[in-house]
Amino acid sequence: MDWLILAIISAFLLAFEQILQKNVLEKEHSLEFTISMFGFISLILVPNFLFMDYSAINSLSFALIGIRSILIASGFLMFTKALRHLDLSVSAPISNLSSVIVLILSFLFLGDRLSLGQLLGVFLIIFGTYSLQLNRKHSFFEPLKVFYKSKYFHYSLLSISFFGVSAILTKYLFIISNVRPFDYLHLSFLIGFLFLLFCYRFTGYPYKLILKDARKAGLIIPLISLFEIGSMFVYLTAVAIPGAMIALIIPIRRLSTLLDVIIGGRLLHETNLLSKTVSTTIILLGVFVLVL
């Protein structure tokens, strides 16, 4: 059961990463932080150029990696914008909606069939997400007003949409090519970093501001970058183990959102943690039903 241990480790690494992200974003701007993180990850992965399997990367696979990189960079930027202004105990569980996006896109574009169990999973995820904003002092329909009016919830929805499309591209790429997952991860962050740098020039701010913010954050951004690489590497290693049950690895890794609510919520002194824990548990149950 080595894959089970690795999946749990991946969940903890991802949870600690997002707790640190929330801490940094209390002081730093989202775009500068995202560029710094993508830059550090790209720098850490530079040695992989010596071991990369270039023969597996043709023009089509490189184009798909490029598109996926832009989606991931954009999705991560939207996520950090939402995380900066929403409670971690709200923004983290909402990210589980990406499973619903992936399911719908797989049905529309990859020909996957929807089962009754998957529809039940979708219902549980949506209901759990909705209940995150339920409050005894307000009506049952109050969350609809919050979702409609809050631009930070809109950022969250944009983020999971970008991540959902990127997941479909990833699935398609691994079907048609032999690109190694770690090479794929490396190129995605590098191209995403270059894309974000290109976008930054249109803000009118000097590039040195990115370096200034990175220095001000100290060692936290490099630490977050290591958590991200570690979480993804451990996850990919778990998936690659013969006999690994991917249907269980995915919801186990999603336990990071529950850890964010319980641990991160307490550390950051957020409110209504009990009800948010129940809502997140419902969401995770939906993810589990969805992937079975």
Coordinates of C-alpha atoms in Angstrom, one line a residue:
M1 CA 0.0 0.0 0.0
D2 CA 2.9 2.4 -0.7
W3 CA 0.7 4.4 -3.0
L4 CA -1.7 5.0 -0.2
I5 CA 1.0 6.5 2.0
L6 CA 2.3 8.6 -0.8
A7 CA -1.3 9.9 -1.5
I8 CA -1.6 11.0 2.2
I9 CA 1.8 12.7 2.1
S10 CA 0.8 14.5 -1.1
A11 CA -2.4 15.7 0.7
F12 CA -0.5 17.1 3.7
L13 CA 2.1 18.8 1.5
L14 CA -0.6 20.4 -0.6
A15 CA -2.5 21.6 2.6
F16 CA 0.6 23.1 4.1
E17 CA 1.4 24.8 0.8
Q18 CA -2.0 26.5 0.7
I19 CA -1.8 27.6 4.3
L20 CA 1.6 29.3 3.6
Q21 CA 0.1 30.8 0.4
K22 CA -2.7 32.4 2.4
N23 CA -0.2 33.8 4.9
V24 CA 2.0 35.3 2.1
L25 CA -1.0 36.8 0.3
E26 CA -2.0 38.7 3.4
K27 CA 1.0 41.0 2.5
E28 CA 1.8 40.4 -1.2
H29 CA -0.1 41.0 -4.4
S30 CA -1.5 37.9 -6.3
L31 CA 0.3 38.5 -9.6
E32 CA 3.7 39.2 -8.2
F33 CA 3.4 36.2 -5.9
T34 CA 2.3 33.9 -8.7
I35 CA 5.2 35.0 -10.9
S36 CA 7.7 34.5 -8.1
M37 CA 6.4 31.0 -7.3
F38 CA 6.4 29.9 -10.9
G39 CA 9.9 31.4 -11.3
F40 CA 11.3 29.6 -8.3
I41 CA 9.7 26.3 -9.4
S42 CA 11.2 26.7 -12.9
L43 CA 14.6 27.5 -11.3
I44 CA 14.5 24.5 -9.0
L45 CA 13.6 22.2 -12.0
V46 CA 16.4 23.5 -14.3
P47 CA 18.5 20.3 -13.7
N48 CA 15.7 18.3 -15.3
F49 CA 16.8 19.6 -18.7
L50 CA 19.7 17.1 -18.5
F51 CA 17.3 14.2 -18.1
M52 CA 14.3 15.3 -20.2
D53 CA 13.1 12.8 -22.9
Y54 CA 13.1 15.2 -25.8
S55 CA 12.2 12.5 -28.3
A56 CA 8.7 12.3 -26.8
I57 CA 8.0 16.0 -27.4
N58 CA 6.8 16.7 -30.9
S59 CA 5.1 19.9 -32.2
L60 CA 1.6 18.7 -31.2
S61 CA 2.5 17.7 -27.7
F62 CA 4.5 20.9 -27.2
A63 CA 1.5 23.0 -28.4
L64 CA -0.8 21.2 -26.0
I65 CA 1.7 21.7 -23.1
G66 CA 1.9 25.4 -24.1
I67 CA -1.9 25.8 -24.0
R68 CA -2.1 23.9 -20.7
S69 CA 0.7 26.1 -19.2
I70 CA -1.3 29.2 -20.0
L71 CA -4.4 27.7 -18.5
I72 CA -2.6 26.6 -15.3
A73 CA -0.9 30.0 -14.9
S74 CA -4.2 31.8 -15.4
G75 CA -6.0 29.4 -13.1
F76 CA -3.4 29.7 -10.3
L77 CA -3.5 33.5 -10.6
M78 CA -7.3 33.5 -10.2
F79 CA -7.0 31.1 -7.3
T80 CA -4.5 33.4 -5.5
K81 CA -6.8 36.4 -6.1
A82 CA -9.7 34.5 -4.5
L83 CA -7.5 33.1 -1.7
R84 CA -6.2 36.6 -0.8
H85 CA -9.7 37.9 -0.1
L86 CA -11.7 34.8 1.0
D87 CA -11.2 32.6 4.0
L88 CA -8.9 29.6 3.3
S89 CA -11.7 27.5 4.8
V90 CA -13.9 28.7 2.0
S91 CA -11.6 29.0 -1.0
A92 CA -9.9 25.6 -0.6
P93 CA -13.1 23.5 -0.5
I94 CA -14.5 25.4 -3.5
S95 CA -11.5 24.1 -5.6
N96 CA -13.1 20.6 -5.5
L97 CA -15.7 21.9 -8.0
S98 CA -13.0 21.3 -10.6
S99 CA -13.9 17.6 -10.4
V100 CA -17.4 18.5 -11.7
I101 CA -15.9 20.6 -14.5
V102 CA -13.6 17.7 -15.6
L103 CA -16.6 15.3 -15.6
I104 CA -18.7 17.6 -17.7
L105 CA -15.9 18.3 -20.2
S106 CA -15.0 14.6 -20.4
F107 CA -18.6 13.8 -21.2
L108 CA -18.8 16.5 -23.9
F109 CA -15.4 16.1 -25.6
L110 CA -13.9 12.7 -24.7
G111 CA -17.1 10.6 -24.9
D112 CA -17.1 9.5 -21.3
R113 CA -20.4 8.3 -20.0
L114 CA -22.1 9.6 -16.9
S115 CA -23.4 7.1 -14.3
L116 CA -26.0 7.6 -11.6
G117 CA -23.3 7.5 -9.0
Q118 CA -21.4 10.3 -10.7
L119 CA -24.5 12.4 -10.8
L120 CA -24.9 11.8 -7.1
G121 CA -21.3 12.9 -6.6
V122 CA -21.9 16.1 -8.5
F123 CA -25.0 16.8 -6.4
L124 CA -23.0 16.3 -3.1
I125 CA -20.1 18.5 -4.3
I126 CA -22.5 21.3 -5.4
F127 CA -24.6 21.0 -2.2
G128 CA -21.5 21.0 0.0
T129 CA -20.1 24.1 -1.8
Y130 CA -23.4 25.9 -1.4
S131 CA -23.6 25.0 2.3
L132 CA -20.2 26.7 2.9
Q133 CA -22.0 30.0 2.8
L134 CA -25.1 29.0 4.7
N135 CA -25.7 31.0 7.8
R136 CA -28.5 30.6 10.4
K137 CA -29.0 34.4 10.4
H138 CA -29.8 34.5 6.7
S139 CA -32.2 32.7 4.3
F140 CA -31.4 29.5 2.5
F141 CA -30.9 31.5 -0.7
E142 CA -28.4 34.0 0.7
P143 CA -25.4 32.0 -0.7
L144 CA -26.8 32.7 -4.2
K145 CA -26.6 36.4 -3.6
V146 CA -23.0 36.0 -2.3
F147 CA -21.9 33.9 -5.3
Y148 CA -23.5 36.3 -7.7
K149 CA -22.2 39.6 -6.2
S150 CA -18.7 38.5 -5.0
K151 CA -16.0 38.9 -7.7
Y152 CA -13.7 36.7 -5.6
F153 CA -16.1 33.8 -6.0
H154 CA -16.1 34.6 -9.7
Y155 CA -12.3 34.3 -9.6
S156 CA -12.7 30.9 -7.9
L157 CA -15.1 29.7 -10.6
L158 CA -12.7 31.0 -13.3
S159 CA -9.8 29.2 -11.6
I160 CA -11.6 25.8 -11.4
S161 CA -12.7 26.2 -15.0
F162 CA -9.1 26.8 -16.2
F163 CA -7.9 23.8 -14.1
G164 CA -10.7 21.7 -15.5
V165 CA -9.9 22.4 -19.1
S166 CA -6.2 21.8 -18.4
A167 CA -7.0 18.4 -16.8
I168 CA -8.8 17.4 -20.0
L169 CA -5.8 18.5 -22.1
T170 CA -3.5 16.5 -19.8
K171 CA -5.6 13.4 -20.2
Y172 CA -5.6 13.8 -24.0
L173 CA -1.9 14.4 -24.2
F174 CA -1.0 11.3 -22.2
I175 CA -3.3 9.3 -24.5
I176 CA -1.6 10.5 -27.7
S177 CA 2.0 10.8 -26.6
N178 CA 4.7 9.3 -24.3
V179 CA 5.7 12.6 -22.6
R180 CA 6.8 11.8 -19.1
P181 CA 4.7 13.4 -16.3
F182 CA 7.7 15.1 -14.6
D183 CA 8.9 16.6 -18.0
Y184 CA 5.3 17.7 -18.5
L185 CA 5.2 19.3 -15.0
H186 CA 8.6 21.1 -15.6
L187 CA 7.6 22.6 -19.0
S188 CA 4.2 23.6 -17.7
F189 CA 5.7 25.8 -15.0
L190 CA 8.4 27.2 -17.2
I191 CA 6.1 28.2 -20.0
G192 CA 3.6 29.5 -17.4
F193 CA 6.3 31.6 -15.9
L194 CA 7.2 33.2 -19.2
F195 CA 3.5 33.8 -20.0
L196 CA 3.0 35.6 -16.6
L197 CA 6.1 37.7 -17.2
F198 CA 4.8 38.7 -20.6
C199 CA 1.4 39.7 -19.0
Y200 CA 3.1 41.7 -16.3
R201 CA 4.6 44.1 -18.8
F202 CA 1.1 45.4 -19.5
T203 CA 0.5 46.3 -15.8
G204 CA 2.9 49.3 -16.1
Y205 CA 4.9 48.2 -13.1
P206 CA 8.7 47.6 -13.3
Y207 CA 9.9 44.0 -13.2
K208 CA 12.1 44.9 -10.3
L209 CA 9.0 45.1 -8.2
I210 CA 8.6 41.3 -8.5
L211 CA 12.1 40.8 -7.1
K212 CA 11.4 43.4 -4.3
D213 CA 8.3 41.5 -3.2
A214 CA 10.0 38.2 -3.4
R215 CA 12.9 39.4 -1.2
K216 CA 10.3 40.9 1.2
A217 CA 8.6 37.5 1.5
G218 CA 11.9 35.9 2.5
L219 CA 12.1 32.1 2.4
I220 CA 8.4 31.5 2.3
I221 CA 8.0 31.6 -1.5
P222 CA 10.9 29.1 -2.1
L223 CA 9.3 26.9 0.7
I224 CA 5.9 27.1 -1.0
S225 CA 7.6 26.1 -4.3
L226 CA 9.2 23.1 -2.7
F227 CA 5.9 22.0 -1.3
E228 CA 4.2 22.3 -4.7
I229 CA 7.0 20.3 -6.4
G230 CA 7.0 17.7 -3.6
S231 CA 3.2 17.4 -3.6
M232 CA 3.0 16.9 -7.4
F233 CA 6.0 14.6 -7.5
V234 CA 4.7 12.4 -4.7
Y235 CA 1.3 12.3 -6.3
L236 CA 2.7 11.3 -9.8
T237 CA 4.9 8.7 -8.1
A238 CA 1.8 7.2 -6.4
V239 CA -0.1 7.1 -9.6
A240 CA 2.8 5.4 -11.4
I241 CA 3.0 2.5 -8.9
P242 CA 1.6 -0.8 -10.4
G243 CA -1.7 -1.7 -8.8
A244 CA -2.3 1.8 -7.4
M245 CA -6.0 2.6 -7.2
I246 CA -6.3 6.0 -8.8
A247 CA -10.0 6.1 -7.9
L248 CA -8.8 6.3 -4.2
I249 CA -5.6 8.4 -4.8
I250 CA -7.7 11.4 -6.1
P251 CA -10.1 11.8 -3.1
I252 CA -7.3 11.1 -0.7
R253 CA -5.2 13.9 -2.1
R254 CA -8.4 16.1 -1.9
L255 CA -8.2 15.6 1.8
S256 CA -5.9 18.6 1.7
T257 CA -9.0 20.8 1.6
L258 CA -10.3 19.3 4.8
L259 CA -6.8 19.9 6.4
D260 CA -6.9 23.5 5.2
V261 CA -10.2 24.0 6.9
I262 CA -9.3 22.3 10.2
I263 CA -5.6 23.3 10.5
G264 CA -5.4 26.4 8.4
G265 CA -8.7 27.8 9.7
R266 CA -7.5 27.5 13.3
L267 CA -4.1 29.0 12.6
L268 CA -5.7 31.9 10.7
H269 CA -8.5 32.4 13.3
E270 CA -11.3 31.9 10.8
T271 CA -14.9 31.6 11.9
N272 CA -17.7 28.9 11.6
L273 CA -15.1 26.1 11.2
L274 CA -17.4 23.4 12.5
S275 CA -20.0 24.0 9.8
K276 CA -17.3 24.5 7.2
T277 CA -15.8 21.1 8.2
V278 CA -19.1 19.4 7.7
S279 CA -19.6 21.1 4.3
T280 CA -16.1 20.1 3.2
T281 CA -16.7 16.5 4.3
I282 CA -19.8 16.5 2.1
I283 CA -17.8 17.8 -0.8
L284 CA -15.1 15.2 -0.3
L285 CA -17.7 12.4 -0.1
G286 CA -19.0 13.7 -3.4
V287 CA -15.5 13.6 -4.9
F288 CA -15.1 10.0 -3.7
V289 CA -18.5 8.9 -5.2
L290 CA -17.6 10.8 -8.4
V291 CA -14.3 8.9 -9.1
L292 CA -15.5 5.4 -8.1

